[in-house]
CSV table of C-alpha atoms and ligand atoms in Angstrom, one decimal:
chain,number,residue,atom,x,y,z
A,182,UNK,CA,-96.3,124.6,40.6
A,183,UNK,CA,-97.9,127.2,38.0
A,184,UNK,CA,-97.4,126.8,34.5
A,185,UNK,CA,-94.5,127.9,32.6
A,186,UNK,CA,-97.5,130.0,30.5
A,187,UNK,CA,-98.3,131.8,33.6
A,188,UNK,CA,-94.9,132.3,35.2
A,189,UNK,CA,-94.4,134.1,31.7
A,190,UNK,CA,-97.1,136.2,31.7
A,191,UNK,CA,-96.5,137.6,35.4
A,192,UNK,CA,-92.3,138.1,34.4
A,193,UNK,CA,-94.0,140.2,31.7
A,194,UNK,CA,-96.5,142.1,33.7
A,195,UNK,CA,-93.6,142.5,36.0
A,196,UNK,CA,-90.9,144.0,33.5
A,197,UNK,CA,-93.2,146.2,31.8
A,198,UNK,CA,-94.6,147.5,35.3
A,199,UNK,CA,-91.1,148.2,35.9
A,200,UNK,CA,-90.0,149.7,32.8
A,201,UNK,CA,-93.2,151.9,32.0
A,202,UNK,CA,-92.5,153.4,35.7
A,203,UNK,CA,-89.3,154.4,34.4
A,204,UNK,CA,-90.5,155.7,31.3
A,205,UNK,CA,-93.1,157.9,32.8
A,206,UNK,CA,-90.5,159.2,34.8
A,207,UNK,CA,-88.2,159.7,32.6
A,208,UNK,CA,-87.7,163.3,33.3
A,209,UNK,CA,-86.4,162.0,37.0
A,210,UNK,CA,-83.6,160.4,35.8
A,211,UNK,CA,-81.0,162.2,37.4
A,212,UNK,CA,-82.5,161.5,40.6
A,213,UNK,CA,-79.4,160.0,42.5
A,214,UNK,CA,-79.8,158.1,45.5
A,215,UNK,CA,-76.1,157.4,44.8
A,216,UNK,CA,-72.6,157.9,43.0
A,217,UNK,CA,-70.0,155.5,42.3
A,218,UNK,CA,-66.9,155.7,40.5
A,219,UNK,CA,-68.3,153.7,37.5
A,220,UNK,CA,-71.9,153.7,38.4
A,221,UNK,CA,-74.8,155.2,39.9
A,222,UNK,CA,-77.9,154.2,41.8
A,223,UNK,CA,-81.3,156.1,41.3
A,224,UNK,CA,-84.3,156.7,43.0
A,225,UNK,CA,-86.1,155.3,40.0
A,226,UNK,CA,-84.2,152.2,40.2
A,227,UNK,CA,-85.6,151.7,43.8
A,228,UNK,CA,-89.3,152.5,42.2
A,229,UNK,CA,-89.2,150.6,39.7
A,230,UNK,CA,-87.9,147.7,41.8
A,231,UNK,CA,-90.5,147.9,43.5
A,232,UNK,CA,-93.2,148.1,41.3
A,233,UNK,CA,-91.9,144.8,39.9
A,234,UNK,CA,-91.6,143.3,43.1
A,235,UNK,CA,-95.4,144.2,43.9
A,236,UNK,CA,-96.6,143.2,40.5
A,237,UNK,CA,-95.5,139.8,41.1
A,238,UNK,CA,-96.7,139.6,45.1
A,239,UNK,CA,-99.9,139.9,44.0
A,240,UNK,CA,-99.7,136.7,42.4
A,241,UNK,CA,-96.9,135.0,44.2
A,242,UNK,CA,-97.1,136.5,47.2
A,243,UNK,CA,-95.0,133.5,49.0
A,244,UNK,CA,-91.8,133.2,46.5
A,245,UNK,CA,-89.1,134.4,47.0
A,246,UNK,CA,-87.3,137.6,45.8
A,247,UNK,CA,-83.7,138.5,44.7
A,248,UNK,CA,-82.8,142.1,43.1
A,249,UNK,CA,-80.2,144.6,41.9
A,250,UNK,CA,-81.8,147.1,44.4
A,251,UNK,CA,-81.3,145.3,47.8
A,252,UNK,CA,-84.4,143.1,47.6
A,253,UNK,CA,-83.3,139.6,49.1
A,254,UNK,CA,-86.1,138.0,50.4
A,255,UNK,CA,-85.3,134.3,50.5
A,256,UNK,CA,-87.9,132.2,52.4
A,257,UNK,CA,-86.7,129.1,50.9
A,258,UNK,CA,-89.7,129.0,48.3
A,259,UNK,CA,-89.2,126.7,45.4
A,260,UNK,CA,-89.7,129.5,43.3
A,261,UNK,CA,-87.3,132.6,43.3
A,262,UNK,CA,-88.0,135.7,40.9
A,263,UNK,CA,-84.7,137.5,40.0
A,264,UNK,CA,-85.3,141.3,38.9
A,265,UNK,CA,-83.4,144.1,37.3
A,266,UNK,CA,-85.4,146.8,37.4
A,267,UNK,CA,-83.0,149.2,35.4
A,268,UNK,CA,-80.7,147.0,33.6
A,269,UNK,CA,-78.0,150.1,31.7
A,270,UNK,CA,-78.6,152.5,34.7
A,271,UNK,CA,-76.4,155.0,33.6
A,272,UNK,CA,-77.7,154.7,29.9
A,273,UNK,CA,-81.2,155.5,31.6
A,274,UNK,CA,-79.7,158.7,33.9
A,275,UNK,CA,-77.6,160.1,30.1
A,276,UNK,CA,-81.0,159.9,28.3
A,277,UNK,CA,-79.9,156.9,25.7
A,278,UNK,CA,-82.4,154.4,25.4
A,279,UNK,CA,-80.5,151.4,25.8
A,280,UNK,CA,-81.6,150.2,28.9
A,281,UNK,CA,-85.0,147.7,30.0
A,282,UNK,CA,-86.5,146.3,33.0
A,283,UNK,CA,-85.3,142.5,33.6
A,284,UNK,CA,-87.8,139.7,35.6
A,285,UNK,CA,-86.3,135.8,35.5
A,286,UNK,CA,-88.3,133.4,37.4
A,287,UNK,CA,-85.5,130.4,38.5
A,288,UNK,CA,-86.2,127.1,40.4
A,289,UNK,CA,-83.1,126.5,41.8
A,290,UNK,CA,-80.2,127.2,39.2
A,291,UNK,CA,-82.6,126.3,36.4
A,292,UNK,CA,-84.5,129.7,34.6
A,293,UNK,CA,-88.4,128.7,33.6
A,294,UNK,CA,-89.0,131.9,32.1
A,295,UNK,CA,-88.2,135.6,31.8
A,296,UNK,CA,-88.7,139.0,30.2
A,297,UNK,CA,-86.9,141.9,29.3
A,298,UNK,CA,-88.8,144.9,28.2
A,299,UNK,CA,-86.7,147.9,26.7
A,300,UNK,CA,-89.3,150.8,27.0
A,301,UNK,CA,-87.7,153.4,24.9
A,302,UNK,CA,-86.8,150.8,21.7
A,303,UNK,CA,-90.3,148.8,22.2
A,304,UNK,CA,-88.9,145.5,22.4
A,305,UNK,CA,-90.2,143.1,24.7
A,306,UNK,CA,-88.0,140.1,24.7
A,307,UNK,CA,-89.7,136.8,26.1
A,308,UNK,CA,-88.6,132.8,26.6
A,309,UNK,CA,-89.6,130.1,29.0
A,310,UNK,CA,-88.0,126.8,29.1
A,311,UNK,CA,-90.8,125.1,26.9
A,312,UNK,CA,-90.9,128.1,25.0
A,313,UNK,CA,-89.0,129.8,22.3
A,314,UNK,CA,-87.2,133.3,22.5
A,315,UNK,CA,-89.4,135.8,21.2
A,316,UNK,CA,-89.0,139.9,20.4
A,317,UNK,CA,-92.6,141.7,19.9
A,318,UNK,CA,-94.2,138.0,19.7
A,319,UNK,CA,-91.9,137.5,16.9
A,320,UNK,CA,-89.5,134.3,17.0
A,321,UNK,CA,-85.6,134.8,17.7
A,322,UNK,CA,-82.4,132.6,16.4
A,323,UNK,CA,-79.2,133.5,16.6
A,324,UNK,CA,-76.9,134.3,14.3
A,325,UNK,CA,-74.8,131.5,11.8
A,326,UNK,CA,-71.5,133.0,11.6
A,327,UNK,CA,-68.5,130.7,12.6
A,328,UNK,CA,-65.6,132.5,13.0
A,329,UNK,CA,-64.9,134.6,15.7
A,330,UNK,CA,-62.7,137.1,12.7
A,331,UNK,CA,-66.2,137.6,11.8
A,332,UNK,CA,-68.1,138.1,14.5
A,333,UNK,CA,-69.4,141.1,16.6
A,334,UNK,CA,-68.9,140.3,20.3
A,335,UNK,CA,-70.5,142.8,23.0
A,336,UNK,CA,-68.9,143.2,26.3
A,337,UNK,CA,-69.0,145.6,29.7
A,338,UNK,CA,-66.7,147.3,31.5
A,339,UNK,CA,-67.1,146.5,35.1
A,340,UNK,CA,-68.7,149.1,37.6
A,341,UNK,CA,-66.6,147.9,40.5
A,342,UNK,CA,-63.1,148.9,41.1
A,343,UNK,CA,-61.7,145.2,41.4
A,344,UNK,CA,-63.1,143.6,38.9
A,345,UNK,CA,-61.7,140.0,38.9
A,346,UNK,CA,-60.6,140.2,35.4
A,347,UNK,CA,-59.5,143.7,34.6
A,348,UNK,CA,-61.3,145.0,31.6
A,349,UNK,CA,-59.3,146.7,29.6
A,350,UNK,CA,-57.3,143.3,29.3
A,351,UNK,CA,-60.3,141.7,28.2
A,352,UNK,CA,-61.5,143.9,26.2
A,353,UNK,CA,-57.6,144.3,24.2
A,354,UNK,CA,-58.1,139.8,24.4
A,355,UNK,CA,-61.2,140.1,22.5
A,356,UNK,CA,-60.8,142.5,20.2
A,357,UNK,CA,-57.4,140.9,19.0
A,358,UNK,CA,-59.5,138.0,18.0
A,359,UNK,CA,-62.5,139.2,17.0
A,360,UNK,CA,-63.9,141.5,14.4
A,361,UNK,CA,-65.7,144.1,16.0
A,362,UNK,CA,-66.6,144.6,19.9
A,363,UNK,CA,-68.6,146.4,21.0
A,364,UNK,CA,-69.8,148.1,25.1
A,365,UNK,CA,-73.1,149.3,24.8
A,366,UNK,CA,-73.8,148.9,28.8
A,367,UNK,CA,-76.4,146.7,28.9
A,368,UNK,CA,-75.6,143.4,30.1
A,369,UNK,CA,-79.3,141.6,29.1
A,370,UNK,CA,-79.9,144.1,26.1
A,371,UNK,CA,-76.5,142.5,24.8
A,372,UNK,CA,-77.8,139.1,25.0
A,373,UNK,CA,-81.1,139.9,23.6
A,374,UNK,CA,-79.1,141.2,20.6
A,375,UNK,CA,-77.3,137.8,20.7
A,376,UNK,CA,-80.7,135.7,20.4
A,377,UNK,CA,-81.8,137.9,17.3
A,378,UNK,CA,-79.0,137.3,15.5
A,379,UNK,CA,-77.3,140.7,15.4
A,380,UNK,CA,-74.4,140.1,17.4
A,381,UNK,CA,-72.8,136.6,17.9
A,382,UNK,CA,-71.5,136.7,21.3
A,383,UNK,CA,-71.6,138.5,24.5
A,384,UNK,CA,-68.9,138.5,27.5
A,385,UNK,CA,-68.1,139.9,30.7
A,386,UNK,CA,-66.1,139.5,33.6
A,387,UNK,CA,-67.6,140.6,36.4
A,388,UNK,CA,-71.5,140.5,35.7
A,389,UNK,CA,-74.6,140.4,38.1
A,390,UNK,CA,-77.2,137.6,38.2
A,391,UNK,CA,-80.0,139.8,38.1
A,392,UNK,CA,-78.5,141.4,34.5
A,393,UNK,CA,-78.5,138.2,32.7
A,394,UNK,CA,-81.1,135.6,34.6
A,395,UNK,CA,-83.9,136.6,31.9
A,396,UNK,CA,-81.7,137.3,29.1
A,397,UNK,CA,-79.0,134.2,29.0
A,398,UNK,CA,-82.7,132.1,28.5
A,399,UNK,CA,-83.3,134.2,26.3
A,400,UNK,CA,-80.1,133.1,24.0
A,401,UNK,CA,-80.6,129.3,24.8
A,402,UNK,CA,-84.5,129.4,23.7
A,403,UNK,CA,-83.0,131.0,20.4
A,404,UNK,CA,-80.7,128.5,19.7
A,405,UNK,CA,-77.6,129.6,21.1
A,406,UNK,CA,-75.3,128.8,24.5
A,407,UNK,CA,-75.2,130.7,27.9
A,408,UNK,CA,-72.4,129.6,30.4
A,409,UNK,CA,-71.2,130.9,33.7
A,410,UNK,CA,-67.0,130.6,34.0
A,411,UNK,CA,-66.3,131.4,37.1
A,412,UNK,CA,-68.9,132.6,39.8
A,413,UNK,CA,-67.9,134.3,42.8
A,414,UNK,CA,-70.2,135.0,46.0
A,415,UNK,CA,-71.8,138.0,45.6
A,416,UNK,CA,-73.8,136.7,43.1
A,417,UNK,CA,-71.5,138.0,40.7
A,418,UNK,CA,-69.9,135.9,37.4
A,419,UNK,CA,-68.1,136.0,34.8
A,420,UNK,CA,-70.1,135.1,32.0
A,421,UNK,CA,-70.1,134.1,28.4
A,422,UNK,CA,-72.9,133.5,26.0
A,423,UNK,CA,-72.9,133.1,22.3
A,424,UNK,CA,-74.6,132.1,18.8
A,425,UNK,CA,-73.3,128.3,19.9
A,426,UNK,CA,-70.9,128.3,16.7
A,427,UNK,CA,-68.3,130.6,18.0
A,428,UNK,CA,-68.8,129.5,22.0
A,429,UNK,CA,-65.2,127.0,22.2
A,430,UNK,CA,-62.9,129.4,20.2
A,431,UNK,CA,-64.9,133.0,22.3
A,432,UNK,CA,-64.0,130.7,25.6
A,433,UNK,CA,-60.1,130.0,24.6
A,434,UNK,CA,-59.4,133.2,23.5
A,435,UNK,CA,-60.4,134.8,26.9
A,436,UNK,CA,-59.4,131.8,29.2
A,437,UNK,CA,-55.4,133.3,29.6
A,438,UNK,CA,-56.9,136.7,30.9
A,439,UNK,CA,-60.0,134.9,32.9
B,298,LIP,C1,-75.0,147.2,34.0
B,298,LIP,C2,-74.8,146.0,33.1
B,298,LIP,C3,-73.6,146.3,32.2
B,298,LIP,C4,-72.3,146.4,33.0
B,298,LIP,C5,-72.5,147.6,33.9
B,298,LIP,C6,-73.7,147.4,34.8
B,298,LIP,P1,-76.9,147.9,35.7
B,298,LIP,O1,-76.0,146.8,34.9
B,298,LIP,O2,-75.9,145.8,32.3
B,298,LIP,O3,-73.4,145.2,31.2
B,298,LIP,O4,-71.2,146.6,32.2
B,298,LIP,O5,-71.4,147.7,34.8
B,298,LIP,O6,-73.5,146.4,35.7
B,298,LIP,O7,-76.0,148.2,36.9
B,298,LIP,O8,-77.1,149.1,34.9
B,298,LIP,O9,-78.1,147.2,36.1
């Protein structure tokens, strides 16, 4: 089994492979292999995807794979590496920044270590299960307040038309019980924000493994909590994670609209 250290280092390599693709081609980012009502898939997702993929073949070439952009190669490996290779598509294809490239390495359910690498805001966010969550090489910790009236709480609204919990009925829940929400439409930038302390808890309803693998270890390795509510087959859950403090009262205000 490699070392946490090295699993790291390659989910790194990996995500900024990934991301620096994207940023190079920037000028491509209305390349649409597809539309969806709420969404849209890109060429450069599929690139970049790849990129990842090959970046961590070359070390690993016998683990398996999972990924936003079709890649499901599950030999049964005891390793699996889970990879968002655009995480905030449709950020990326406006021109805003917030997006990054998201590479979890999990052994079974567990995360040992992941990256997300947000090319346009230079943050590279890192954690492994022996080692603390990390922005630019510089320690995370989430935030201390205890209320949810004074907390800032990030959320998505979901790209699919049936989302199990609709979202404009979560997002009314939470903002009746919160101070502030927010939807900047990046499911493991949102958590990253969580682990440094400038939001206090993230939600969602209907959110992909590949968005929050790397980021929800990021939040536990800076102190805070990351739990999955409900799961439903398609690799798809509906997912809370918070600053710890706030993580009961966050969960009973939404559990009436879950
Ligand atoms: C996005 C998530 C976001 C969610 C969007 C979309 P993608 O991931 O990061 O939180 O609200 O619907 O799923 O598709 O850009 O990788």
């Amino acid at each position: 089994m490699p070392s946490t250290a090295r699993l790291l280092e390659c989910a790194v390599e990996a995500a900024k492979a990934a991301g620096q693709h994207a940023l190079r081609n920037h000028r491509r980012r209305r390349e649409v292999l597809r539309n969806f009502r709420h969404d849209v898939k890109l060429n450069l997702d599929v690139e970049c995807q790849d990129r990842a993929e090959a970046t961590i073949r070359r070390q690993f070439p016998k683990h398996s794979f999972l990924g936003e952009e079709g890649l499901a190669d599950r030999n049964g490996a005891a390793l699996e590496w889970v990879i968002d290779p655009i995480d905030g598509t449709v950020n990326f294809s406006h021109g805003l920044p917030m997006w990054c490239s998201s590479v979890a390495v999990r052994q079974g359910e567990q995360v040992l270590a992941g990256a997300v690498y947000a090319p346009m805001l230079d943050e590279l966010y890192t954690a492994a299960i022996d080692r603390l969550a990390r922005c630019n090489g510089r320690r995370l910790h989430v935030s201390d307040v205890s209320t949810l009236k004074r907390a800032m709480i990030c959320t998505g609204l979901e790209k699919s038309r049936n989302p199990f919990a609709p979202p404009f009925q979560m997002l009314q829940r939470l903002h009746s019980g919160v101070q502030k929400c927010r939807v900047m439409g990046s499911a493991a930038l949102d958590l990253c924000r969580v682990a440094q302390g400038h939001t206090d808890g993230y939600f969602e309803s209907g959110i992909f493994l590949w968005d929050v693998a790397a980021a929800g270890l990021i939040v536990e390795r800076a102190g805070g909590r990351a739990d999955i509510l409900r799961q439903k087959p398609d690799h798809r859950y509906c997912y809370v994670a918070t600053n710890g403090l706030i993580h009961r009262a966050l969960c009973r205000l939404l559990e009436p609209v879950l």
